[in-house]
Coordinates of N, CA and C in Angstrom, one line a residue:
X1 N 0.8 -1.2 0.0 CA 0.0 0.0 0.0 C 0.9 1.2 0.0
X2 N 0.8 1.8 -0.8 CA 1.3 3.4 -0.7 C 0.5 4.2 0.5
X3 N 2.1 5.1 0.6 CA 1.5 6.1 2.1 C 1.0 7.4 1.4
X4 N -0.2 7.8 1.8 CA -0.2 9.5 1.5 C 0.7 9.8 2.3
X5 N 1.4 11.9 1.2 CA 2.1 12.1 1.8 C 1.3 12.8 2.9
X6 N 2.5 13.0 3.7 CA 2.0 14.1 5.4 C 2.8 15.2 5.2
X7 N 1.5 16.1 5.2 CA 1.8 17.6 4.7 C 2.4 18.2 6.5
X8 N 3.6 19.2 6.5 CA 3.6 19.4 7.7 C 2.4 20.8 8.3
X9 N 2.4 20.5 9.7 CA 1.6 21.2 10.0 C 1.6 22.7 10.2
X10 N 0.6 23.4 10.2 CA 1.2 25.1 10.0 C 1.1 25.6 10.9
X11 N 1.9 26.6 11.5 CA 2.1 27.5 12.6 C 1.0 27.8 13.0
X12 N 0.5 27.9 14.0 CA -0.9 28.7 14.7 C -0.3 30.1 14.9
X13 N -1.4 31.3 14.0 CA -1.2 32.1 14.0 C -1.0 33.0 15.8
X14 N -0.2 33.8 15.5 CA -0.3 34.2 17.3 C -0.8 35.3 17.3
X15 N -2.0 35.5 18.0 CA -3.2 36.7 18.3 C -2.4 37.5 19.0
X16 N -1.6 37.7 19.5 CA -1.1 38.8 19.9 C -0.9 40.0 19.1
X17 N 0.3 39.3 18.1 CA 0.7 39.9 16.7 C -0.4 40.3 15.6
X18 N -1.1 39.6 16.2 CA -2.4 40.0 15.1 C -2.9 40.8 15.1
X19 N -3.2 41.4 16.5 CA -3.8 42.3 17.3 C -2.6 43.6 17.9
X20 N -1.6 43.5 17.3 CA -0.8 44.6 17.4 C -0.4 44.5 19.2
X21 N -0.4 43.9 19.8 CA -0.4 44.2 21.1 C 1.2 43.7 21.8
X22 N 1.5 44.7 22.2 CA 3.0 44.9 22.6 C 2.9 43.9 24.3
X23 N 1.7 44.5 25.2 CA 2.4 44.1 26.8 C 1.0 43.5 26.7
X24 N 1.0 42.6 28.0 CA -0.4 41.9 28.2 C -0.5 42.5 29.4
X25 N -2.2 43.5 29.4 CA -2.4 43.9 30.5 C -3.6 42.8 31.5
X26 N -3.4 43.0 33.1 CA -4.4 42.2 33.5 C -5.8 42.9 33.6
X27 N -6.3 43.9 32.6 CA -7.0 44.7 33.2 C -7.9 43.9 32.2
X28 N -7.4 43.8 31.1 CA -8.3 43.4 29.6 C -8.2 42.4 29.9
X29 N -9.4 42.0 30.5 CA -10.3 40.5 31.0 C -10.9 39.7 28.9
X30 N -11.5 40.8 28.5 CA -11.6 40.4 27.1 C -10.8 39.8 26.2
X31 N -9.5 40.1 26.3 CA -8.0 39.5 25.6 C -8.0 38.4 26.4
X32 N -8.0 38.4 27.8 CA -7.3 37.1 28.8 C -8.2 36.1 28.7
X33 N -9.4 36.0 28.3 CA -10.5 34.8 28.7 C -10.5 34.0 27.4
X34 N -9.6 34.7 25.8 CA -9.2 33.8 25.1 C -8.2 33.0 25.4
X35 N -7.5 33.1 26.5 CA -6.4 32.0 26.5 C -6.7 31.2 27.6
X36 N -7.8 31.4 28.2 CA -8.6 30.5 29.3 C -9.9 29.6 28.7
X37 N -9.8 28.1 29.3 CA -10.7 26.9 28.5 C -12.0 27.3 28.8
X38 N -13.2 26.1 28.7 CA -13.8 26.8 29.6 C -14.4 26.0 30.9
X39 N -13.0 25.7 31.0 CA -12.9 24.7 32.4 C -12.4 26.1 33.8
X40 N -11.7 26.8 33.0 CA -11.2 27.6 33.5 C -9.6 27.5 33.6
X41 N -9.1 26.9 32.6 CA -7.7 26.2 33.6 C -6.9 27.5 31.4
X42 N -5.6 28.1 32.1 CA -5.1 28.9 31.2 C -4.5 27.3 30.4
X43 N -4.8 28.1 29.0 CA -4.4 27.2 27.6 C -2.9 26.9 27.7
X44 N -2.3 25.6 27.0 CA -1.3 25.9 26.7 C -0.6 26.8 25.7
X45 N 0.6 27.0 25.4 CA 1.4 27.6 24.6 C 1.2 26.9 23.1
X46 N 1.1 25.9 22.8 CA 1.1 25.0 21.7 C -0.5 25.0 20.9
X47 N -1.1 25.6 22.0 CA -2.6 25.9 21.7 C -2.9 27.1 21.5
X48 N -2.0 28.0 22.3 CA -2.5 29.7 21.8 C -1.8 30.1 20.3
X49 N -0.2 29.5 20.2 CA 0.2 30.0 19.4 C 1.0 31.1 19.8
X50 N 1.3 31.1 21.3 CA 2.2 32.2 21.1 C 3.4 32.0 21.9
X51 N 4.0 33.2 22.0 CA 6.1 32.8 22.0 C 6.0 32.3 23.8
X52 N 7.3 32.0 24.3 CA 7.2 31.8 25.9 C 7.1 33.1 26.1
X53 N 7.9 34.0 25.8 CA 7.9 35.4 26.9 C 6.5 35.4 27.1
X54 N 5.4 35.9 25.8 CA 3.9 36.0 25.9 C 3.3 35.0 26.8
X55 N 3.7 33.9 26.7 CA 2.3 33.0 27.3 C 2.7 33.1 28.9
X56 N 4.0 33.8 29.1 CA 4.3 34.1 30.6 C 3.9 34.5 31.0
X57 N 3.6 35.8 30.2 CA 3.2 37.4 30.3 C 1.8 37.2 30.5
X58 N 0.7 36.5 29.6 CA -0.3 36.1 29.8 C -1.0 35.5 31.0
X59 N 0.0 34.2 31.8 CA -0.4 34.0 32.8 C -0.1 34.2 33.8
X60 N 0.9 35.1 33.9 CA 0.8 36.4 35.3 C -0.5 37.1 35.2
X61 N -0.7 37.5 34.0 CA -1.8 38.5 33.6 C -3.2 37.9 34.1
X62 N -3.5 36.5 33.5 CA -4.4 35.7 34.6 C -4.3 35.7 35.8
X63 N -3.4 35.5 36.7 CA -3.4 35.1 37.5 C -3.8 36.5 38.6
X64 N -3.2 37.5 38.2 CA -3.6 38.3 38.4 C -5.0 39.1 38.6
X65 N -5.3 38.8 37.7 CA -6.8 39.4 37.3 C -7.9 38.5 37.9
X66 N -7.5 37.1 38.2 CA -8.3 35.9 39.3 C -8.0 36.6 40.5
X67 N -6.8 37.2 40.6 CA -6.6 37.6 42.3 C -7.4 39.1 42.8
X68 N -8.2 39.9 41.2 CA -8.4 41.1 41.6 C -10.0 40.4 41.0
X69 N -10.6 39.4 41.2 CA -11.5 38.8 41.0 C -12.0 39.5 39.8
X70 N -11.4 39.5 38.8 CA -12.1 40.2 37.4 C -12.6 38.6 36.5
X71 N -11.5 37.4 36.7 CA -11.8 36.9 36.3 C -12.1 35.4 37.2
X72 N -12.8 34.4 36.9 CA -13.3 33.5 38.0 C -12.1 32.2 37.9
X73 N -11.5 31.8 39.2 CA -10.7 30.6 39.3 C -11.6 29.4 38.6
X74 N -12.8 29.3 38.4 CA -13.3 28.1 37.3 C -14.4 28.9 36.9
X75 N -15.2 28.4 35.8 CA -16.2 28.5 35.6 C -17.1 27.8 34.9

C-alpha cells in the first residue's frame, strides 16, 4: 500500500501579533479569557500559538486578574 504524503503542519497564528499588542495587561479581562478553556484552567502555549515570553506574560496577567477577582478561578 502506498503512504499519502504528510503535509507538515502550520504554525498557529499568534493573536497577539495579530492584534498589534505589545504588553499583556491584567485589566483586559476580554483578551485574557481567550487563552482561558472553559474549564477555567489557562491554555497551553502550543494551543494559543504564542512565543514563551507571551504566554508568561499572559499568565501572570491571569493570575492576576483571578486575584483582583475580574476573572473566576473556574467557571
Amino acid at each position: 500500500m502506498a503512504r499519502k504524503p504528510v503535509r507538515p503542519a502550520r504554525r498557529k497564528r499568534n493573536p497577539l501579533l495579530a492584534r498589534e499588542i505589545e504588553a499583556v495587561d491584567w485589566k483586559d479581562v476580554a483578551l485574557l479569557r481567550t487563552f482561558i478553556s472553559d474549564r477555567g484552567k489557562i491554555r497551553a502555549r502550543r494551543v494559543t500559538g504564542l512565543t514563551p515570553r507571551q504566554q508568561r506574560q499572559v499568565a501572570v496577567a491571569i493570575r492576576n486578574a483571578r486575584e483582583m477577582a475580574l476573572l473566576p478561578y473556574s467557571s
